[in-house]
Amino acid sequence: MPTRVAFLVYPDMTQLDFTAPAQLLAFGGCTIETAWKSREPIATDSGFAVVPSTTIDACREADVVCIPGGIGCHDVMDDDELLCWVRRVARTASHVTSVCTGSLILGAAGLLDGYRATSHWRFRDYIRLFGAVPTHERVVFDRNRITGGGVTAGLDFGLALLEALQGRVPAELAQLGAEYDPHPPLHAGSPEEAGPALVARLEKGSAKQFAARVARIEATAARLKAHPLTC
Amino acid sequence: MPTRVAFLVYPDMTQLDFTAPAQLLAFGGCTIETAWKSREPIATDSGFAVVPSTTIDACREADVVCIPGGIGCHDVMDDDELLCWVRRVARTASHVTSVCTGSLILGAAGLLDGYRATSHWRFRDYIRLFGAVPTHERVVFDRNRITGGGVTAGLDFGLALLEALQGRVPAELAQLGAEYDPHPPLHAGSPEEAGPALVARLEKGSAKQFAARVARIEATAARLKAHPLTC
């Protein structure tokens, strides 16, 4: 039986968080499921919509659950039905995983409490509000939790996950098929590499949105502390 | 006006060929259009479908045209309506581009004749059948043609294209936002890196499919030589 990987998909997700690992896992022969409340198309952040292959009602189990990130993560974090779905699938999955700010959703579902984990560099410290231990690595393994950093870290995450699932050679074959021998033509892919001036420019350009997102994360953490999930 | 980037999307495309550059270009503020014959969902190779944002009838011009690759490329290469759409949009686009075996489609449309270009490593030499000069680089610029290598090369391609469109700083901001500081956990991303044993294993595992694909490419090249496009 091929490994079943269930991705939660949701409006305004950062599509590459999900499409990058999905590609490597599909090359590795995994069955990819994409679950949402309905099978209506979901608008991503990149001008196109994806059609969920299943629903959270129909998909109750998977070998791997993976949660992508994106601006839409905040609505997911405030939706107990979705958080309970994540918890439910996680209960029997061999690996419970996320890319980018998907780790905030895992955190809100109570699945990172006491675990080392990562997230997009701007949001990494905020997973602490859900009991996680922010860890500055591109892919973080802690027991059966695997979390990837921001967006494109989904490729390194997907390859590491495929190796964990199938072993080294199948993962290498997927890497070769996907020609994953990156040579970025620019060198600004992390705060350290980009330097403080560029980081300041990015932060200034999105300061208002970022503050609103942090406020939502803090409100969600407070809400879940006052009213823990009962599922 | 934001830059309009039109991707051709089609059944059985390798979705990351398109989703990877689309993410970086969307971060850079480009408008992403995905065009197909209809707006019905299109099955990708990774277990999910995407919904085209427009049709080839409705989308007659764009600033950039980009053609992804995948097994479905052969049907596109034998569809004169689609090839003529690519030619038409290319006529006024500032950049005519592809990722992976999308360069075979550009080639079939007559758009790489006399141009240096690349493709997925297994198919790179076959673009010669359409007059292109196969070039062993991850991203190849020749005049206004930009072609990327296999699958994940779409990230390096997307970043290079964004720099060409908007300049260095906006491209660096997109790279930082996408945390594109790759650290592959394995080292088999090119034939050179993977070594002959792994290459042989991949080739053996897909020998029959590969031979069928080569036969189709050769047949398409012969057909187009005997009956050139009239558009």
XYZ file of C-alpha atoms in Angstrom:
462
model
C 0.000 0.000 0.000
C 1.412 3.422 -0.902
C 1.900 5.878 1.924
C -1.104 8.197 2.260
C -0.181 11.807 2.959
C -3.057 14.100 3.903
C -2.520 17.827 3.474
C -4.969 20.277 4.983
C -5.694 22.859 2.293
C -7.444 26.128 3.050
C -8.190 29.565 1.579
C -5.213 31.922 1.351
C -2.653 29.274 2.065
C 0.832 29.805 0.665
C 0.506 27.249 -2.074
C 4.192 26.346 -2.346
C 4.196 25.207 1.305
C 2.034 22.344 0.100
C 2.870 21.952 -3.600
C 6.641 21.587 -3.046
C 6.538 18.599 -0.665
C 3.535 17.166 -2.551
C 5.672 16.996 -5.708
C 8.550 15.124 -4.077
C 6.188 12.784 -2.214
C 4.244 12.089 -5.418
C 7.526 11.301 -7.210
C 8.197 8.905 -4.333
C 4.956 7.082 -5.020
C 2.950 8.457 -2.075
C -0.768 9.028 -2.452
C -1.487 12.725 -1.922
C -4.796 13.718 -0.353
C -5.879 17.330 0.015
C -8.626 17.862 2.568
C -10.900 20.797 3.292
C -14.455 21.237 4.555
C -15.891 20.859 1.080
C -14.590 19.970 -2.350
C -15.169 23.455 -3.713
C -12.051 25.080 -5.230
C -9.845 26.936 -2.759
C -8.152 30.183 -3.695
C -4.432 30.115 -2.939
C -2.216 33.169 -2.491
C -0.818 32.828 -6.032
C -3.751 33.609 -8.293
C -5.014 30.087 -8.853
C -7.308 27.707 -7.019
C -6.823 24.068 -6.089
C -9.572 21.498 -5.830
C -9.515 19.438 -2.614
C -9.390 15.708 -3.338
C -11.352 14.896 -0.192
C -13.040 16.447 2.820
C -12.249 16.455 6.515
C -15.361 14.350 7.037
C -14.269 11.726 4.535
C -10.563 11.668 5.439
C -10.248 10.498 9.054
C -6.904 8.725 8.876
C -3.632 9.024 6.991
C -0.082 7.785 7.347
C 1.214 11.356 7.373
C -0.598 14.609 8.070
C 0.961 17.819 6.761
C -0.213 21.379 7.416
C 0.922 24.184 5.110
C 1.119 27.833 6.174
C -0.053 31.150 4.840
C -2.111 34.157 5.806
C -5.193 31.949 5.970
C -3.650 30.031 8.891
C -5.231 32.400 11.391
C -8.761 31.502 10.388
C -7.841 27.820 10.661
C -6.387 28.417 14.142
C -9.700 29.880 15.230
C -11.771 27.023 13.849
C -12.116 24.234 16.389
C -13.610 21.872 13.816
C -10.413 22.087 11.757
C -8.114 21.900 14.789
C -9.979 18.798 15.946
C -9.573 17.248 12.507
C -5.820 17.821 12.698
C -5.724 16.245 16.175
C -7.785 13.299 15.037
C -5.669 12.470 11.993
C -2.495 13.057 14.025
C -3.571 10.466 16.580
C -2.819 7.532 14.278
C -0.423 9.099 11.753
C 3.165 7.909 11.781
C 4.350 11.489 11.139
C 2.723 14.783 12.125
C 4.185 17.565 10.057
C 3.988 21.151 8.849
C 5.682 23.660 6.584
C 6.068 27.387 7.301
C 3.329 28.866 9.526
C 1.534 25.539 9.364
C 3.389 24.923 12.632
C 1.202 27.586 14.252
C -1.794 25.423 13.338
C -0.146 22.292 14.722
C 0.615 24.361 17.810
C -2.957 25.573 18.176
C -4.114 21.951 17.873
C -1.894 21.203 20.872
C 0.422 18.986 18.885
C 3.714 20.795 19.472
C 3.552 21.145 23.252
C 7.043 20.261 24.462
C 8.369 19.637 20.972
C 11.258 21.308 19.175
C 9.884 22.835 15.974
C 10.364 25.546 13.381
C 8.287 27.887 11.220
C 8.788 30.787 8.818
C 11.632 32.920 10.209
C 9.299 35.821 11.037
C 6.948 33.623 13.030
C 9.287 31.073 14.555
C 9.324 32.586 18.038
C 5.532 32.658 18.225
C 5.164 28.874 18.261
C 6.399 29.208 21.839
C 2.893 30.482 22.739
C 1.679 26.928 22.056
C 4.365 25.218 24.114
C 6.770 24.502 21.252
C 10.520 25.047 21.502
C 11.490 27.281 18.538
C 14.473 25.758 16.783
C 16.523 27.534 14.151
C 16.941 24.765 11.583
C 15.481 24.380 8.092
C 13.837 21.056 8.968
C 13.307 20.002 12.574
C 12.682 16.406 13.673
C 11.443 15.719 17.218
C 10.047 12.248 17.758
C 7.312 11.936 15.084
C 6.937 15.675 14.531
C 8.672 17.101 11.468
C 8.420 20.831 10.818
C 9.880 22.838 7.956
C 10.850 26.514 7.801
C 9.328 29.118 5.500
C 7.789 28.302 2.118
C 10.676 26.871 0.034
C 11.879 24.887 3.070
C 9.044 22.584 1.984
C 11.438 21.052 -0.540
C 14.086 20.177 2.041
C 11.290 19.074 4.365
C 9.677 16.919 1.674
C 12.941 15.224 0.845
C 13.722 14.570 4.516
C 10.203 13.225 5.056
C 10.473 10.952 2.030
C 13.763 9.598 3.368
C 12.124 8.993 6.763
C 9.256 7.147 5.082
C 11.064 5.139 2.424
C 14.776 5.284 3.064
C 17.660 6.983 1.379
C 17.650 5.588 -2.165
C 13.978 6.278 -2.975
C 14.441 9.821 -1.654
C 17.554 10.263 -3.785
C 15.673 9.021 -6.854
C 12.930 11.600 -6.221
C 15.587 14.292 -5.796
C 17.234 13.305 -9.077
C 13.889 13.182 -10.880
C 13.054 16.629 -9.531
C 16.549 17.892 -10.393
C 16.807 19.331 -6.901
C 20.300 20.751 -7.115
C 19.480 24.347 -6.198
C 21.574 27.274 -7.328
C 19.779 30.441 -6.240
C 20.923 33.314 -8.444
C 20.613 35.707 -5.503
C 21.647 35.340 -1.889
C 18.960 36.760 0.336
C 17.147 33.608 1.430
C 17.488 34.050 5.187
C 17.800 37.041 7.513
C 21.465 36.156 8.056
C 22.157 35.955 4.325
C 20.059 38.999 3.423
C 21.545 41.268 6.063
C 19.848 43.811 8.328
C 19.076 46.453 5.678
C 17.024 44.099 3.509
C 15.328 42.538 6.539
C 14.370 46.015 7.735
C 12.987 46.819 4.298
C 10.857 43.669 4.239
C 9.647 44.301 7.786
C 8.810 47.921 7.057
C 6.840 46.925 3.959
C 4.592 44.585 5.915
C 4.679 46.023 9.434
C 0.955 46.610 9.737
C -0.014 43.180 8.409
C 2.588 41.514 10.601
C 1.349 43.281 13.745
C -2.200 42.187 12.957
C -1.055 38.598 12.486
C 0.856 38.590 15.776
C -2.209 39.993 17.544
C -4.293 37.160 16.110
C -1.773 34.525 17.200
C -1.738 35.945 20.714
C -5.528 36.084 20.832
C -5.781 32.480 19.652
C -3.272 31.323 22.248
C -5.206 33.144 24.981
C -8.507 31.714 23.766
C -7.208 28.154 23.718
C -5.728 28.586 27.184
C -9.074 29.811 28.553
C -11.089 27.257 26.566
C -8.978 24.224 25.696
C -10.097 22.044 22.842
C -12.338 19.267 24.079
C -11.779 16.889 21.177
C 0.163 48.031 -13.678
C 1.475 44.777 -12.228
C 3.297 42.434 -14.575
C 0.957 39.813 -16.017
C 2.447 36.350 -16.214
C 0.435 33.778 -18.180
C 1.159 30.124 -17.491
C -0.221 27.466 -19.795
C -1.672 24.751 -17.561
C -2.621 21.338 -18.884
C -3.512 17.814 -17.757
C -0.649 15.774 -16.293
C 1.686 18.699 -15.999
C 4.361 18.519 -13.333
C 2.699 20.966 -11.000
C 5.869 22.245 -9.299
C 7.199 23.458 -12.674
C 4.452 26.041 -12.482
C 3.697 26.441 -8.764
C 7.306 27.219 -7.795
C 7.851 30.230 -10.088
C 4.214 31.299 -9.580
C 4.894 31.617 -5.832
C 7.960 33.818 -6.227
C 6.306 35.935 -8.923
C 3.182 36.350 -6.770
C 5.380 37.447 -3.835
C 6.880 39.960 -6.262
C 3.456 41.423 -6.970
C 2.933 39.909 -10.430
C -0.545 38.925 -11.556
C -0.585 35.185 -12.238
C -2.878 33.880 -14.978
C -3.330 30.174 -15.665
C -4.768 29.426 -19.084
C -6.247 26.270 -20.576
C -8.939 25.491 -23.152
C -11.660 25.626 -20.536
C -11.950 26.575 -16.906
C -12.640 23.015 -15.807
C -10.231 21.711 -13.133
C -7.040 20.155 -14.487
C -5.517 17.081 -12.872
C -1.838 17.567 -12.098
C 0.682 14.772 -11.560
C 0.516 15.183 -7.764
C -2.969 14.051 -6.835
C -4.721 17.405 -6.900
C -6.330 19.567 -9.549
C -5.900 23.256 -10.298
C -8.577 25.523 -11.686
C -7.468 27.644 -14.652
C -8.024 31.348 -14.026
C -8.662 32.019 -17.703
C -8.830 30.361 -21.107
C -6.635 30.519 -24.179
C -9.500 32.298 -25.944
C -9.777 34.970 -23.264
C -6.049 35.451 -22.627
C -4.441 36.720 -25.833
C -1.652 38.831 -24.390
C 0.607 38.840 -21.355
C 3.850 40.447 -20.297
C 5.419 37.042 -19.729
C 4.402 33.624 -21.002
C 5.641 30.571 -19.116
C 5.206 26.923 -20.110
C 5.626 24.210 -17.482
C 6.598 20.626 -18.297
C 5.365 17.181 -17.465
C 4.190 13.988 -19.098
C 1.219 15.856 -20.536
C 3.582 18.003 -22.633
C 3.395 15.529 -25.507
C -0.329 16.021 -26.007
C 0.232 19.781 -25.974
C 3.005 19.428 -28.567
C 0.560 17.644 -30.869
C -2.179 20.227 -30.476
C -1.780 23.029 -33.006
C -4.411 25.164 -31.288
C -2.288 25.222 -28.139
C 0.989 25.733 -29.998
C -0.571 28.655 -31.878
C -1.737 30.162 -28.586
C 1.821 29.989 -27.265
C 3.118 31.646 -30.437
C 0.496 34.326 -30.285
C 1.113 35.306 -26.665
C 4.877 35.095 -27.256
C 4.631 37.626 -30.082
C 4.088 40.571 -27.739
C 5.436 39.220 -24.450
C 8.589 40.777 -23.066
C 9.794 37.325 -21.927
C 9.052 33.901 -23.413
C 9.864 31.237 -20.858
C 9.588 27.628 -19.765
C 10.488 25.259 -16.962
C 11.512 21.613 -17.370
C 10.066 19.901 -20.467
C 8.019 23.027 -21.105
C 10.947 23.908 -23.378
C 9.867 21.059 -25.676
C 6.545 22.871 -26.077
C 8.278 26.189 -26.756
C 10.414 24.291 -29.248
C 7.433 22.707 -30.978
C 5.882 26.162 -31.240
C 9.017 27.224 -33.128
C 10.096 29.622 -30.421
C 13.527 28.196 -29.615
C 14.929 27.913 -33.132
C 18.488 29.192 -32.867
C 18.233 29.885 -29.153
C 20.325 28.492 -26.316
C 17.966 26.746 -23.910
C 17.662 24.042 -21.280
C 15.155 21.455 -20.075
C 14.942 18.571 -17.614
C 18.325 16.782 -17.712
C 16.842 13.669 -19.328
C 15.248 15.645 -22.146
C 17.731 18.462 -22.664
C 19.312 17.036 -25.802
C 15.935 16.571 -27.482
C 15.215 20.287 -27.753
C 17.797 20.162 -30.539
C 15.095 18.553 -32.721
C 13.341 21.940 -32.660
C 16.432 23.953 -33.510
C 17.411 24.875 -29.950
C 20.974 24.736 -28.665
C 20.922 22.555 -25.525
C 22.782 24.341 -22.764
C 23.783 22.739 -19.486
C 22.860 25.479 -17.027
C 20.095 25.627 -14.428
C 18.598 28.774 -15.951
C 19.439 29.848 -19.495
C 18.928 33.366 -20.831
C 19.131 34.008 -24.581
C 17.698 37.315 -25.712
C 14.110 37.286 -24.352
C 13.950 33.510 -23.917
C 14.456 32.210 -20.390
C 14.367 28.467 -19.810
C 14.775 26.566 -16.556
C 15.982 23.009 -15.956
C 13.960 20.206 -14.400
C 11.118 20.775 -11.910
C 12.773 22.459 -8.893
C 14.858 24.627 -11.234
C 11.610 26.596 -11.425
C 12.625 28.317 -8.184
C 15.971 29.519 -9.518
C 14.233 30.374 -12.794
C 11.460 32.287 -10.996
C 13.935 34.302 -8.985
C 16.044 35.105 -12.057
C 12.902 36.087 -13.987
C 11.707 38.313 -11.147
C 15.093 40.033 -11.101
C 14.888 40.535 -14.880
C 11.398 42.030 -14.517
C 11.778 44.162 -11.401
C 15.434 44.430 -10.503
C 17.562 43.000 -7.773
C 16.007 44.309 -4.561
C 12.414 43.221 -5.267
C 13.729 39.773 -6.214
C 15.775 39.610 -3.019
C 12.697 40.583 -0.978
C 10.732 37.747 -2.585
C 13.603 35.363 -1.865
C 13.700 36.444 1.778
C 9.925 36.173 2.099
C 10.050 32.684 0.604
C 13.027 31.790 2.806
C 14.813 30.457 -0.257
C 18.066 29.407 1.357
C 18.055 25.779 0.262
C 19.822 23.059 2.206
C 18.959 19.746 0.564
C 19.416 16.965 3.109
C 20.574 14.605 0.334
C 22.903 15.168 -2.575
C 21.495 13.514 -5.656
C 19.950 16.478 -7.449
C 21.791 16.160 -10.751
C 23.317 13.266 -12.697
C 26.781 14.548 -11.753
C 25.907 14.744 -8.052
C 23.957 11.484 -8.009
C 26.588 9.421 -9.772
C 26.231 6.772 -12.486
C 24.746 4.016 -10.304
C 21.763 6.085 -9.172
C 21.271 7.525 -12.667
C 21.224 3.982 -14.066
C 18.688 2.965 -11.446
C 16.386 5.870 -12.299
C 16.760 5.196 -16.026
C 16.083 1.494 -15.602
C 12.960 2.210 -13.549
C 11.441 4.331 -16.303
C 13.071 2.984 -19.470
C 9.855 2.013 -21.209
C 8.089 5.297 -20.449
C 11.163 7.280 -21.459
C 11.468 5.455 -24.807
C 7.802 6.150 -25.516
C 8.291 9.829 -24.702
C 11.333 10.115 -26.967
C 9.387 8.434 -29.776
C 6.624 10.993 -29.348
C 9.066 13.907 -29.403
C 10.651 12.567 -32.586
C 7.265 12.037 -34.196
C 6.181 15.568 -33.292
C 9.376 17.047 -34.708
C 8.896 15.086 -37.948
C 5.252 16.126 -38.165
C 6.039 19.795 -37.675
C 8.823 19.598 -40.263
C 6.443 18.055 -42.799
C 3.543 20.334 -41.857
C 4.802 23.571 -40.296
C 2.401 25.561 -38.154
C 0.552 28.091 -40.262
C -0.324 30.464 -37.425
